[in-house]
Every structure is written in structure tokens, then in C-alpha cells.
Coordinates of C-alpha atoms in Angstrom, one line a residue:
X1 CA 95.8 175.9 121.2
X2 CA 99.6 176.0 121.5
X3 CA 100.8 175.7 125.1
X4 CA 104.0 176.1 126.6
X5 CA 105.0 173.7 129.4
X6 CA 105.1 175.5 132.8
X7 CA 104.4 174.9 136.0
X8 CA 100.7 174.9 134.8
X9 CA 101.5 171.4 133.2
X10 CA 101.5 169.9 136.7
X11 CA 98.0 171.0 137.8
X12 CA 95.6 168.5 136.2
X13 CA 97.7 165.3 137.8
X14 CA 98.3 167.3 140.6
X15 CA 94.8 168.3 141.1
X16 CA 93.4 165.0 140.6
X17 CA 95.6 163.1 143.1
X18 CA 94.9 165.5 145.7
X19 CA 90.6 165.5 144.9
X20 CA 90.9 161.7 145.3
X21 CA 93.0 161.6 148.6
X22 CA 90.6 164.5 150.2
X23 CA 87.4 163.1 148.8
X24 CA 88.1 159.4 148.4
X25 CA 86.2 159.7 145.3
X26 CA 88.2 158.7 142.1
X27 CA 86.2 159.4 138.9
X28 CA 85.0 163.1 140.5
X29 CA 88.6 163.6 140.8
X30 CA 89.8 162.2 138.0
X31 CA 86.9 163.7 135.8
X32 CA 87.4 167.2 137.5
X33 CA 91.4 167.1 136.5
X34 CA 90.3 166.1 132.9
X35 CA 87.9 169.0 132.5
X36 CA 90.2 172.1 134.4
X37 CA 93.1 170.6 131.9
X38 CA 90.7 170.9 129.2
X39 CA 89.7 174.5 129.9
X40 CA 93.3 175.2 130.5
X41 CA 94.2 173.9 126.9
X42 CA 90.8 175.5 125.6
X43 CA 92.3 179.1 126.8
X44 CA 89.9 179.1 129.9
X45 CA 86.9 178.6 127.5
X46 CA 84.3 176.3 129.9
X47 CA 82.1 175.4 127.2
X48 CA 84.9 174.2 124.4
X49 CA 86.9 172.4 127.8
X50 CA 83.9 171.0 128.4
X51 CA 83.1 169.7 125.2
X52 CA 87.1 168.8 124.7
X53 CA 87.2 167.1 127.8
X54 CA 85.2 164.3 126.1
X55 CA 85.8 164.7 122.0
X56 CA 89.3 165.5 122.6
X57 CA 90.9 163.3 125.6
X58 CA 88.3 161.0 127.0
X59 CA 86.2 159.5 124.3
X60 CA 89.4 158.6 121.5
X61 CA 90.9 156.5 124.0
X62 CA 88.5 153.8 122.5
X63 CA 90.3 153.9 119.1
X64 CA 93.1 152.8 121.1
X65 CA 93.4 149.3 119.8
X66 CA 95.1 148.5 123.0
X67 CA 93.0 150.4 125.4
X68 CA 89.9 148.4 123.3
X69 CA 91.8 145.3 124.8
X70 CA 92.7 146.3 128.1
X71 CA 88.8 147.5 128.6
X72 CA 87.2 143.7 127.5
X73 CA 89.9 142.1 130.1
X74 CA 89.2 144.1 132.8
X75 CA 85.7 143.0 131.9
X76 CA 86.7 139.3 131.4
X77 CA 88.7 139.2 134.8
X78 CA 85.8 140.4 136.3
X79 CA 83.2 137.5 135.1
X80 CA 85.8 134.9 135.2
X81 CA 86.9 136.1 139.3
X82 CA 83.4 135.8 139.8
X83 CA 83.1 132.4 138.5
X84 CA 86.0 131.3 140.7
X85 CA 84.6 132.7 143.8
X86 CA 80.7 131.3 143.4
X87 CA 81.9 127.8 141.9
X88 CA 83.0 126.8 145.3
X89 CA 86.9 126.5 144.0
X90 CA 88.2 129.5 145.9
X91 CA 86.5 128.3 149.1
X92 CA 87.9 124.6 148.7
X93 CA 91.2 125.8 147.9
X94 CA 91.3 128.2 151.0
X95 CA 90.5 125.3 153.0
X96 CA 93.0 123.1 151.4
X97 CA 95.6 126.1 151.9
X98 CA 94.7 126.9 155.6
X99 CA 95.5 123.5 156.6
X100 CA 98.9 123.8 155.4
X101 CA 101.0 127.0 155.2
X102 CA 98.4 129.8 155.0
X103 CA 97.0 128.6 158.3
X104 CA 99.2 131.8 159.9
X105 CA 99.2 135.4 159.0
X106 CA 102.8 135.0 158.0
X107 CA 102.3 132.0 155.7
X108 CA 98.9 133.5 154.1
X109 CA 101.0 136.8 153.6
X110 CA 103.9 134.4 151.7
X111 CA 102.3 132.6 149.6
X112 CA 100.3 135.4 148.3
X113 CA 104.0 136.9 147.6
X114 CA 104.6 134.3 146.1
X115 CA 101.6 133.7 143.6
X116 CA 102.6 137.6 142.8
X117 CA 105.9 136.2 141.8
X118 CA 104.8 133.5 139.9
X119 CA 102.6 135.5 137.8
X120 CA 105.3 137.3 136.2
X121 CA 103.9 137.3 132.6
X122 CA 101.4 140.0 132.7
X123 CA 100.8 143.0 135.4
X124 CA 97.0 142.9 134.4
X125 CA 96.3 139.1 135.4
X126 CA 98.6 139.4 138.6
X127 CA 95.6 141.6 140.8
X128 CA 92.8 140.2 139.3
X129 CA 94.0 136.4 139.5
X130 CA 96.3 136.3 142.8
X131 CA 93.8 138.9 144.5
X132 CA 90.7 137.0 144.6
X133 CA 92.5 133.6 144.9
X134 CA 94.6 135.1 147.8
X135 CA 91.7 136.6 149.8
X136 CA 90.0 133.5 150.4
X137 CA 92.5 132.5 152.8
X138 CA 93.8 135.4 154.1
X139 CA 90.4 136.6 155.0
X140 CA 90.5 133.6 157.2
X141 CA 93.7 134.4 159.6
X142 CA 92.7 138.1 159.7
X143 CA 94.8 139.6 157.1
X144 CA 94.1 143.3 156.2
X145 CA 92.5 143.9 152.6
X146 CA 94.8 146.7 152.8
X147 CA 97.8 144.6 153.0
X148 CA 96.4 142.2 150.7
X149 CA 96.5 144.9 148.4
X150 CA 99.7 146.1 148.6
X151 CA 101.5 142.7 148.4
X152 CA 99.6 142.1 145.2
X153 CA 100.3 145.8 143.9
X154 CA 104.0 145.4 144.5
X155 CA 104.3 142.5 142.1
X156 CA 101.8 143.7 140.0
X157 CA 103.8 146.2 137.8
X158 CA 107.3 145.4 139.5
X159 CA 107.8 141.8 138.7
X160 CA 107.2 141.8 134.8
X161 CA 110.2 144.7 133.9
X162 CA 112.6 142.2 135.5
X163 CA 112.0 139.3 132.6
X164 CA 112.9 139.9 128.9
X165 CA 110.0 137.5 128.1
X166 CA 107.3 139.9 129.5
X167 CA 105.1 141.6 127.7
X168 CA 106.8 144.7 129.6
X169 CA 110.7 143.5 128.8
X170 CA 109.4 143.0 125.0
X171 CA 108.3 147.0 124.7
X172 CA 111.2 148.4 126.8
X173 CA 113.8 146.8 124.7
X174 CA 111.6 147.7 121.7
X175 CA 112.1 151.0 122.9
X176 CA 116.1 151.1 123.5
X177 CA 116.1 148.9 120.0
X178 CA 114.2 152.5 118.7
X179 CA 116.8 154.8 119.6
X180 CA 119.8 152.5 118.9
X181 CA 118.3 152.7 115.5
X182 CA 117.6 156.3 115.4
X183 CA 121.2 157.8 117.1
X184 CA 123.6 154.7 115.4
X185 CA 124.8 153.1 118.9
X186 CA 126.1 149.7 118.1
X187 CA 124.7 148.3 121.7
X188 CA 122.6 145.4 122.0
X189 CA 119.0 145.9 123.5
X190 CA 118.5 142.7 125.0
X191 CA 121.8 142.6 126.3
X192 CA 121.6 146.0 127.7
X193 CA 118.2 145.4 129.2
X194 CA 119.6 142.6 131.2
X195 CA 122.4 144.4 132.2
X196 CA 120.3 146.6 133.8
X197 CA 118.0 144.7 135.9
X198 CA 120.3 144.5 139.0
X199 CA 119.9 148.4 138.7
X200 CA 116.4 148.4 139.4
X201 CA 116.8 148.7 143.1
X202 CA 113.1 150.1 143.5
X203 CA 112.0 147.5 141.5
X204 CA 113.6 144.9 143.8
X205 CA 113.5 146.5 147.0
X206 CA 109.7 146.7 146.4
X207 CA 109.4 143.3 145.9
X208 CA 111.4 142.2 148.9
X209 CA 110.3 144.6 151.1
X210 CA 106.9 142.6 151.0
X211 CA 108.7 139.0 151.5
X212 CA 110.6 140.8 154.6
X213 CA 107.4 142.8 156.4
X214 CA 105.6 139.3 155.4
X215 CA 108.5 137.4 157.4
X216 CA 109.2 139.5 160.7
X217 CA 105.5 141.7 160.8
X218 CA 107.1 145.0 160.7
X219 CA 104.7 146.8 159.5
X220 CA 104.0 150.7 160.3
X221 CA 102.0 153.7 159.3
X222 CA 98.6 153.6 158.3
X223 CA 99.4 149.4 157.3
X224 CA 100.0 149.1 161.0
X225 CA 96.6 150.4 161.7
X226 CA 95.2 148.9 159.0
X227 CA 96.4 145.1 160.2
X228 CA 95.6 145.8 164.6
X229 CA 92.0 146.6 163.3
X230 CA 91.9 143.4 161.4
X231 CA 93.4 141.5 164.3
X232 CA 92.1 143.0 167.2
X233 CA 88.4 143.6 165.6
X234 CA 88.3 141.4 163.1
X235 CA 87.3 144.0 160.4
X236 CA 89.0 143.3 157.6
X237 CA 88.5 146.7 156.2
X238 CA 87.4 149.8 157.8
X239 CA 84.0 150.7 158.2
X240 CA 82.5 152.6 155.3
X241 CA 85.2 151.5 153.1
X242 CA 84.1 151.7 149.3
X243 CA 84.5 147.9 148.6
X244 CA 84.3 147.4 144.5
X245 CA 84.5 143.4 144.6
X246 CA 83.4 141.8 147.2
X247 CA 81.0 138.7 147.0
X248 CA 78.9 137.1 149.5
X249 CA 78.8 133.2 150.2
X250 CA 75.9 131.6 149.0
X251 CA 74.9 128.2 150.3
X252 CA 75.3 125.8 147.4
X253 CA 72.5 123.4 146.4
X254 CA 72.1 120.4 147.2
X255 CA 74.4 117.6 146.2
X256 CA 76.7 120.2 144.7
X257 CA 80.3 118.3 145.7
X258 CA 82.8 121.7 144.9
X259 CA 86.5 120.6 144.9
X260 CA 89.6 122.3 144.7
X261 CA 89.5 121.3 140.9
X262 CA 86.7 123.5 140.6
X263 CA 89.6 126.8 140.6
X264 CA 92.5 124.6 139.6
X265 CA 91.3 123.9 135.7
X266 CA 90.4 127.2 134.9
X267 CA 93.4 128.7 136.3
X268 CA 95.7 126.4 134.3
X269 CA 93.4 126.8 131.2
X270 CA 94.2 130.3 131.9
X271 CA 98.0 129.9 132.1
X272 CA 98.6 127.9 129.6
X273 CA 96.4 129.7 126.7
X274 CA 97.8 133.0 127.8
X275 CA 101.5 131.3 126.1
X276 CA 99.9 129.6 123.6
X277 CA 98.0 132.7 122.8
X278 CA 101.9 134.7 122.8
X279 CA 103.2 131.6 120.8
X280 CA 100.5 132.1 118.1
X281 CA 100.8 136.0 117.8
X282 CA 104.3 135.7 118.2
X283 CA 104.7 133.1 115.5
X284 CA 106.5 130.3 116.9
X285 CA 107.5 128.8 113.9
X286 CA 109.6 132.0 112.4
X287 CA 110.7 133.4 115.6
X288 CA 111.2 130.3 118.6
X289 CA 110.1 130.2 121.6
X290 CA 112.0 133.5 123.1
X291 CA 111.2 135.3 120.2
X292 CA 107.4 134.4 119.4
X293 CA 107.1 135.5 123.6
X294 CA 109.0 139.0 122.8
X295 CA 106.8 139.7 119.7
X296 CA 103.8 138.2 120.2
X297 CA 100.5 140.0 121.8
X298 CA 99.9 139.4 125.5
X299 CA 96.4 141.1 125.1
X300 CA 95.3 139.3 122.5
X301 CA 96.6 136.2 124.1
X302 CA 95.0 137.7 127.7
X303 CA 91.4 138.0 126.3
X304 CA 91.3 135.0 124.3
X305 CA 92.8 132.9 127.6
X306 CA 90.1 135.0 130.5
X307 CA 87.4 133.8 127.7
X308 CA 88.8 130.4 127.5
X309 CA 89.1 129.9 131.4
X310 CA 85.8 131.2 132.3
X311 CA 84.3 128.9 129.8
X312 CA 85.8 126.0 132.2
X313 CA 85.2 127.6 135.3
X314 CA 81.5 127.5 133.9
X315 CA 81.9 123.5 132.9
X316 CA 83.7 122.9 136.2
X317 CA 80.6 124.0 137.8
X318 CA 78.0 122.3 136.2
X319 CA 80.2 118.8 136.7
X320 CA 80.3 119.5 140.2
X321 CA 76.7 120.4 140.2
X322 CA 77.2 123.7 141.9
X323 CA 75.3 125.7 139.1
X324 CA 73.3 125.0 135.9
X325 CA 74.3 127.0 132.6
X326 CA 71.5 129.8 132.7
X327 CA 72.9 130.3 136.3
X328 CA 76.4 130.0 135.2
X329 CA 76.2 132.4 132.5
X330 CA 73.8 134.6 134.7
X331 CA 77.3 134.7 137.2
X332 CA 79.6 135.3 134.3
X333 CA 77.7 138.6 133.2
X334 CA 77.6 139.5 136.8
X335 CA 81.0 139.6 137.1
X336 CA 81.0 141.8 134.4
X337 CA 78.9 144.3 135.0
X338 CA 80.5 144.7 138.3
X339 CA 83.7 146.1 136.4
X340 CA 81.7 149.4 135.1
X341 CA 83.6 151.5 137.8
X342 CA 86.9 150.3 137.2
X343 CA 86.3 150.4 133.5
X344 CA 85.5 154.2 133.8
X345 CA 88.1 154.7 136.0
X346 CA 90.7 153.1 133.2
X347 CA 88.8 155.7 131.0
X348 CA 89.8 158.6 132.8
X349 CA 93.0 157.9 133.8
X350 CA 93.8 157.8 130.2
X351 CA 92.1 161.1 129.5
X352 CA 94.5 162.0 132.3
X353 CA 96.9 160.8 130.4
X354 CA 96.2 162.4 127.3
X355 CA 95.6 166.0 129.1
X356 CA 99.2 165.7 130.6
X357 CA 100.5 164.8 127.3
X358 CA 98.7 167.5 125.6
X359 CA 100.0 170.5 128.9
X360 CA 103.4 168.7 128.6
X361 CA 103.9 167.9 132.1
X362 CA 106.7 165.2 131.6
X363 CA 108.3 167.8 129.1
X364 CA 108.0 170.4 131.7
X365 CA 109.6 167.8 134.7
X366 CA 112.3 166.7 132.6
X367 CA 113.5 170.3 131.4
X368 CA 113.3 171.4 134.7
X369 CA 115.5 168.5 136.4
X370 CA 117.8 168.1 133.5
X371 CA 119.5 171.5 134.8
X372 CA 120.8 169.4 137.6
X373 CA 122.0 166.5 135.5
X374 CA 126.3 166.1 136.3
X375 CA 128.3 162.6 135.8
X376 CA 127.7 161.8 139.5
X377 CA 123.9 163.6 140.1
X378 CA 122.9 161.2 136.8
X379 CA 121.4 158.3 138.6
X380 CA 119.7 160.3 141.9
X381 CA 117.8 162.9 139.5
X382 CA 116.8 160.8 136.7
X383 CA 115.5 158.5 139.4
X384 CA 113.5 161.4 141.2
X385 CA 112.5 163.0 137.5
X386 CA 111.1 159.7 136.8
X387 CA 109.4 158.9 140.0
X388 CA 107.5 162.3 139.5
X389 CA 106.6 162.1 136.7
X390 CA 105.3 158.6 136.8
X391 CA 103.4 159.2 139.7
X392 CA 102.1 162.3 138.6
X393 CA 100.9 160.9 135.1
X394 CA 100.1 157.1 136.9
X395 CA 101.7 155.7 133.8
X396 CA 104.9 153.7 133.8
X397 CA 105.3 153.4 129.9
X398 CA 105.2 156.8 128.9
X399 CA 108.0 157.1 131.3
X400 CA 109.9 154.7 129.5
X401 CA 109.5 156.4 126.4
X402 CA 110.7 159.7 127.9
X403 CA 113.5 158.8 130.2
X404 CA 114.9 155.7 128.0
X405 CA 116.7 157.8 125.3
X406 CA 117.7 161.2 127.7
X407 CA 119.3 158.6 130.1
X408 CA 120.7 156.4 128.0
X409 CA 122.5 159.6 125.5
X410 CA 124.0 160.7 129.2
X411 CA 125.3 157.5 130.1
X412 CA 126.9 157.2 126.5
X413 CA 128.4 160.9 126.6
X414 CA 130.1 160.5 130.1
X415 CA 131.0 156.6 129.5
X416 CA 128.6 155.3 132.3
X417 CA 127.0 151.9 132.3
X418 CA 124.4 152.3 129.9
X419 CA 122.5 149.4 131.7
X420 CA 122.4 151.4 134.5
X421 CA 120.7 154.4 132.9
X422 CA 118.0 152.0 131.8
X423 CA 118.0 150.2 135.5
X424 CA 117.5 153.6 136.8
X425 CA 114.4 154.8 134.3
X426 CA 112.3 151.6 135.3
X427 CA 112.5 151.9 138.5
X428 CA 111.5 155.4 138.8
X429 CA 108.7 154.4 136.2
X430 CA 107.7 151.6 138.3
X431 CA 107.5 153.9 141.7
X432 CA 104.3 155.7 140.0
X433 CA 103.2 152.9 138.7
X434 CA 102.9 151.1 141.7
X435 CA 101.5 153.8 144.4
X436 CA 99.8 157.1 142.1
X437 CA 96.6 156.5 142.7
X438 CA 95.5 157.6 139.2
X439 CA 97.4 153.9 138.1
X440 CA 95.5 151.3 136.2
X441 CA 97.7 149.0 137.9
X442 CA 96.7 150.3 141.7
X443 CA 93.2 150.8 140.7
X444 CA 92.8 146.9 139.3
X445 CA 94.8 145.9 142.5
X446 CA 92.2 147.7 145.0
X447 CA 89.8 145.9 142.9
X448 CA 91.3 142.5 142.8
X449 CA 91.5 142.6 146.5
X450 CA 87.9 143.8 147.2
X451 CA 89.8 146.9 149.3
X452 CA 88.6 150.7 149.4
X453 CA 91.1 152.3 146.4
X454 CA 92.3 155.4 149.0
X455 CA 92.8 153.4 151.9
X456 CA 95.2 151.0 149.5
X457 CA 97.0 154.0 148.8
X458 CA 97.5 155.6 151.7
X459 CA 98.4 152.4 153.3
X460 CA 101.0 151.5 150.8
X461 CA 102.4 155.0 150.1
X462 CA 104.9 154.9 153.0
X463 CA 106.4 151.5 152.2
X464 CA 106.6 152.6 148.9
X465 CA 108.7 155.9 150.1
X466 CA 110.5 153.8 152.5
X467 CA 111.9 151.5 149.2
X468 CA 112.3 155.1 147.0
X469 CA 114.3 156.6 149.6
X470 CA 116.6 153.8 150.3
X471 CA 116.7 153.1 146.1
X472 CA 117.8 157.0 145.8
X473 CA 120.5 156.3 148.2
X474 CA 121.7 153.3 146.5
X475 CA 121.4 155.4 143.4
X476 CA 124.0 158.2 144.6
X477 CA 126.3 155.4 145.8
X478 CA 126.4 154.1 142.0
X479 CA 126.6 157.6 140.3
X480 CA 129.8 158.1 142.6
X481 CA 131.4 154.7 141.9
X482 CA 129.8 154.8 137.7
X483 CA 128.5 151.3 138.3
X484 CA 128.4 149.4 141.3
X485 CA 125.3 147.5 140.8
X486 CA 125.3 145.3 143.4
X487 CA 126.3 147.5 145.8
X488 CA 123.9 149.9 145.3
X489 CA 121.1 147.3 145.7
X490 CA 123.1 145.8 148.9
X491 CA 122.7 149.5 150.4
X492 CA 119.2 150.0 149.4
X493 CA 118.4 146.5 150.9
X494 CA 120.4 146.8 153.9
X495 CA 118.7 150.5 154.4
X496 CA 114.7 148.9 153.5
X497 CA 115.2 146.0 156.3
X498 CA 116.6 149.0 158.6
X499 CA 114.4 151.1 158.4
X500 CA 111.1 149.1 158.7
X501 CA 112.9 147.6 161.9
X502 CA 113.3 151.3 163.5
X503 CA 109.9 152.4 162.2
X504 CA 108.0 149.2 163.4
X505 CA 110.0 149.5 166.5
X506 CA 109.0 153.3 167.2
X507 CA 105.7 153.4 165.8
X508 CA 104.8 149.5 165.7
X509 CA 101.9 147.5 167.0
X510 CA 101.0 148.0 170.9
X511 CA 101.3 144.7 172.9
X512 CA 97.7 143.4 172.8
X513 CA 98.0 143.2 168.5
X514 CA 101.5 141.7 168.7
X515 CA 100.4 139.0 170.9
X516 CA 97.4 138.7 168.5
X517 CA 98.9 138.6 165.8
X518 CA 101.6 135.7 167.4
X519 CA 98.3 134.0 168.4
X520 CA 97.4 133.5 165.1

């Protein structure tokens, strides 16, 4: 049926972020927002919202050709995480690490950041790669899961919108290359795009924000509760915590001789078939090297390289004698099978997706915020617009898609940057991204890190604020001054490393956990 956007449009996100907060259960939530969206849409009619719910927005996202992709990596990462963690290669590599820099809290906490950062290619291999790889050493100097989670959820989504070469930077200039075409600007997309990465102050503040709690241990909230149970108790998660991924050590056989090599291989097998996979797609030959990256498919390259690597995790293994192939292959499908949650948690959120498409919930936040839209209010409301709507939908792209050509027409007709329009969608697109807990992203980050999916968001949801708030004050600064790039992101640094100082300092650890914590 026709319906009008209205505050109605809101309820079926709204609704399903609250269900999973209060009842910590995602796929009840998510499956109850699906179904009242459908009735809604069906005119109040239970038995056609019921039967919508799954012919109309739950079932067709398998014709997605994309979401067909997304499902068998999810899949993939989980047999070929599996693999790592049984082969003996995680453990020899968290030995290997904690005799060097990850034998502290702090130096566990940056490397992880840093194997976030280095995984800049894809936001779907960054939780499912650098979280299992990660936890075997910071399990070992009492690092939360919970902050585990976060510091591989904020470079999960965040890290990939700042490189042209991504598979993200490839659609969002597809998109501003869209509606150059369509309105007749003469601008260049790629040059654009880069003009507006120092505009993504959420996107950078969230990444540095980790590197900075990692550094000086301010952490606060819930995280500070989170990280004085892990150090004072040695519970790395709280009791009854729904724990998705985690594995228990087996004693290997006898004569099995695991090395670090045993996780090494099949992560570079991994890394380097995911670009030869974007080089192929991509076509190297009529394109180069920047353009066959731009064009080419990261999920086709993803699968083929999670297949590729697992099949060397599994020869790695036998080598080292750690496993024969009917036990190998035994582990492989394990792995697999262990994804059925996550995979039907994908599932929904897309329905999700596809219900708030259908209500018209990001028409109904953008009409309603563009009534507040002045030369100098640009960057603050577009920011907020985006950040609710993103959260509210859990979906980053379709944010994109929205935002991309309003801001960018407003920026044109008032003579602003126009690399700061696009600076300012991402960022807000990236906020619900990284912390709705309706996010593919968040969910395969609570998964990757073997932590309970609520208790990752609640713990992260005030850092996350904490970078949004300063971001929306760097944000006014630049709508005043019609540019400022860099100092708007000099404010909204400045205002993150403030703020967690006086936050730590009034609501920080007591004395026993901080002298824990500098004990270890």
C-alpha cells in the first residue's frame, strides 16, 4: 500500500533497537521490528504483515547478488577463523607477540589498533581477521572482550572511507560521479572525495580516540567497568554473556610442532589474493593498478581469497601435524556452521533495511531536518540528519546515497566546499555504522571478538558520543568559517582527548584497578 513518511517511519528501527538493548536478544528484536513494519505497510493486516514480513522484505534479500556474497564470507570467515585458532598458529603467534610489545595491556591494545589500520581494504575482513588474531594475546594481559570489540569496530567501517582504493572510496565516488553526471557539475569525483577526507572528523576522531584511550587508559562508562572486571577478576566478559565465537584449547596430538607459520601463510595467502582477486575483476590490463582496485569486486575477490586461505590453513596443519584432512575439513565446516546466528542476523537487518526503505524513514528524517538547513547550520544538521539516520537504519551506504547529492547541491548553491559536504555525509554515515546495534559491521565485530553483541554496544556507545559530539562541534566551527578543515578536526581532537581526560578523571577506575592495570 502507499504510505506517507511520518513519524510512523521511525518505529520499526526504533523499535528494534530498543527490543535488543532491553532484551539483549537480537533476532527477537530484529524479527519483531520486521513484522510490526510489515503490518504497518500491510494497513494493520497481521496475517498479510506476516506473510510480507518474509515474501516481501526478508526472503528477496537472497536475490541480492551482493548480499549472496556477503552471506558465503561471513560463512568463509567463520571456518577459516576457526582453522586459525585450532591449528595452533594463533596460540604461537600470541606467544611470539606477548614476549614483545603485547606483553602489557597498552601494547596488546596497540597493536590490535594497529592491525585495524592495516586492514584498510575491506570492513568485512577487519573483525573477523584482526578479532580472533587479536584475542589471543589480549586475553592473555586481561583485556576486556568488550574493548577488544570496540577497537576492532572502530576501524572496521571507519578506516576504509578514508582510501580511494577501498572497496568503500570506489562506491562513494561512484556515487558523487552519479550525480555530477545527472545535475551537469563539472567537479571531479576523485578529487572531491579526497578533498573531503580531512572533513571526516568522526571518522578520524573515532579512530584516534582508540590509539589515545589505548595510550593513557582513560577509559569510562560501562568500558570502565567492563576493563576493572577483567583486571580485578579476571573475567574477560561478564558472566552470562551470550558469547557467539568462542573456542576452547584442545591439547594437540602428539608430535604436532605448531609454529607461528601455521597463521602467518594463510593470512598472507589471504592478503595477497584478496588484490589479486581486485586486480582480476578490476582488469588490470585496461584499467592499472588504481583503476582495476576502484572497479574491481572486493567480494568476489573476498570469497575467492577466505576459500584460498583456509585451504592453506588446512595444509599448514597437516605439515605441522596438528590435524589430518578428515579432521581438518571436520574444523573447517565447524567454523561454518557456527556463523548460522550471525548469518540470520545479516538477514534481518536487511529486512530492516528494506522495511525502512519501504516506511521511508530516511525520507521522513531528511525532510524533517532540511527545514533547518542555513549556509552556517549546513555542516552541524546534515551531520546529525546523517547520524540518525544511519543509526537508525544500521546502514552506512544508504546514507551515502541519500545525503551525497542533498549536501553536495547545498554546498554548490551557497559556494561551500563541496569536499566538505561529502566529509560531513561519511562521517555521519559512519557514526551508525559503527555503534547501531542493528549494523552488520557491529554485529561481525561482536562476533570476531567472541564478545556478547549488547554489552559491545553499550560499552562503545559512549565513546562513540563522546567522538559525535566533539565532530558536531568541529562541524559548526567549519560552517561558520565555510571550510576550515583542519581546524575543525584540531577542535574535535583537542575536545575527544579532553573530554576522556575529565570523564576518566571523574568517573575513572578506583585505585585497586589502576594499580592493576599499571601492574600489568
Amino acid at each position: 500500500m502507499e504510505f506517507s513518511p511520518t513519524l510512523l517511519a521511525i518505529v520499526p528501527p526504533l523499535l528494534a533497537i530498543v527490543l535488543a538493548v532491553i532484551t539483549r536478544q537480537v533476532v527477537l528484536s530484529l524479527f519483531i521490528a520486521v513484522f510490526v513494519g510489515a503490518v504497518m505497510l500491510c494497513g494493520g493486516n497481521l496475517w498479510e504483515g506476516f506473510y510480507s514480513t518474509f515474501f516481501d522484505y526478508i526472503l528477496p534479500g537472497f536475490e541480492d547478488t551482493d548480499h549472496q556474497r556477503i552471506l558465503a564470507l561471513t560463512t568463509f570467515c567463520g571456518g577459516l577463523s576457526l582453522l586459525l585458532e585450532k591449528n595452533g598458529g594463533a596460540q604461537a603467534f600470541a606467544n611470539a607477540v606477548s614476549r614483545g610489545a603485547g606483553k602489557t595491556r597498552r601494547g596488546a591494545q596497540v597493536l590490535t589498533w594497529l592491525g585495524g589500520v592495516f586492514v584498510w581494504f575491506s570492513d568485512s575482513t577487519n573483525p573477523v581477521l584482526v578479532g580472533p588474531i587479536c584475542r589471543s594475546f589480549t586475553d592473555k594481559v586481561k583485556v576486556s572482550r568488550e574493548k577488544l570489540a570496540y577497537i576492532v569496530d572502530s576501524t572496521t567501517a571507519a578506516v576504509p572511507t578514508l582510501f580511494p582504493i577501498s572497496a568503500w572510496g570506489a562506491y562513494i565516488i561512484g556515487l558523487i560521479a552519479t550525480f555530477y553526471t545527472s545535475t551537469g557539475y563539472t567537479g571531479n569525483p576523485q578529487t572531491d572525495f579526497v578533498a573531503g577526507i580531512p572533513y571526516q572528523y568522526y571518522t578520524i576522531g573515532s579512530i584516534l580516540m582508540v590509539l589515545i584511550i589505548a595510550v593513557t587508559g582513560w577509559d569510562y562508562g560501562p568500558m570502565k567497568k567492563a576493563e576493572d572486571r577483567a583486571l580485578l577478576t579476571g573475567k574477560l566478559f561478564r558472566d552470562g554473556a551470550e558469547i557467539r565465537r568462542e573456542v576452547e584449547q584442545e591439547e594437540l596430538p602428539e608430535g604436532a610442532k605448531p609454529s607461528i607459520w601455521n597463521m602467518l601463510v594463510p593470512v598472507i595467502v589471504l592478503l595477497v589474493f584478496i588484490f589479486v582477486g581486485l586486480f582480476y575483476t578490476g582488469d588490470i590490463k585496461t584499467n592499472g593498478i588504481f583503476g582495476a582496485l576502484a572497479n574491481g569486486s572486493s567480494l568476489r575477490a573476498l570469497d575467492t581469497a577466505f576459500i584460498l586461505a583456509s585451504i592453506s590453513a588446512i595444509i599448514m596443519g597437516m605439515i605441522t601435524k596438528v590435524w589430518n584432512f578428515k579432521k581438518a575439513l571436520s574444523t573447517f565446516i565447524e567454523g561454518c556452521t557456527g556463523m548460522m546466528e550471525v548469518l540470520m542476523i545479516l538477514m534481518l537487518a536487511w529486512g530492516i533495511g528494506s522495511i525502512c526503505s519501504a516506511c521511508g524513514t530516511s525520507t521522513w528524517i531528511v525532510s524533517t531536518c532540511e527545514s533547518f538547513l542555513t549556509p552556517t547550520s549546513m555542516c552541524a544538521i546534515i551531520f546529525i540528519a546523517a547520524c540518525l539516520t544511519s543509526f537508525s537504519t544500521g546502514s552506512s551506504w544508504s546514507v551515502f546515497a541519500i545525503f551525497i547529492p542533498i549536501a553536495v547541491s547545498l554546498a554548490i548553491s551557497i559556494g561551500a566546499p563541496v569536499g566538505m559536504a561529502i566529509g560531513v555525509v561519511l562521517s555521519g554515515g559512519i557514526f551508525g555504522d559503527h555503534c547501531s546495534p542493528i549494523s552488520d559491521t557491529t554485529v561481525m565485530s561482536s562476533m570476531g571478538s567472541s564478545c556478547d553483541h549488547i554489552d559491545h554496544v553499550r560499552t562503545q556507545l559512549p565513546y562513540a558520543l563522546t567522538v559525535a559530539g566533539s565532530s558536531l562541534v568541529g562541524y559548526i566551527v567549519s560552517g561558520l568559517m565555510k571550510g576550515g578543515a583542519f581546524v575543525g578536526l584540531a577542535i574535535t581532537l583537542v575536545l575527544i582527548c579532553l573530554v576522556s581526560f575529565l570523564l576518566n578523571k571523574h568517573v575513572g577506575r578506583g585505585k585497586d584497578a589502576k594499580a592493576s592495570q599499571d601492574a600489568a
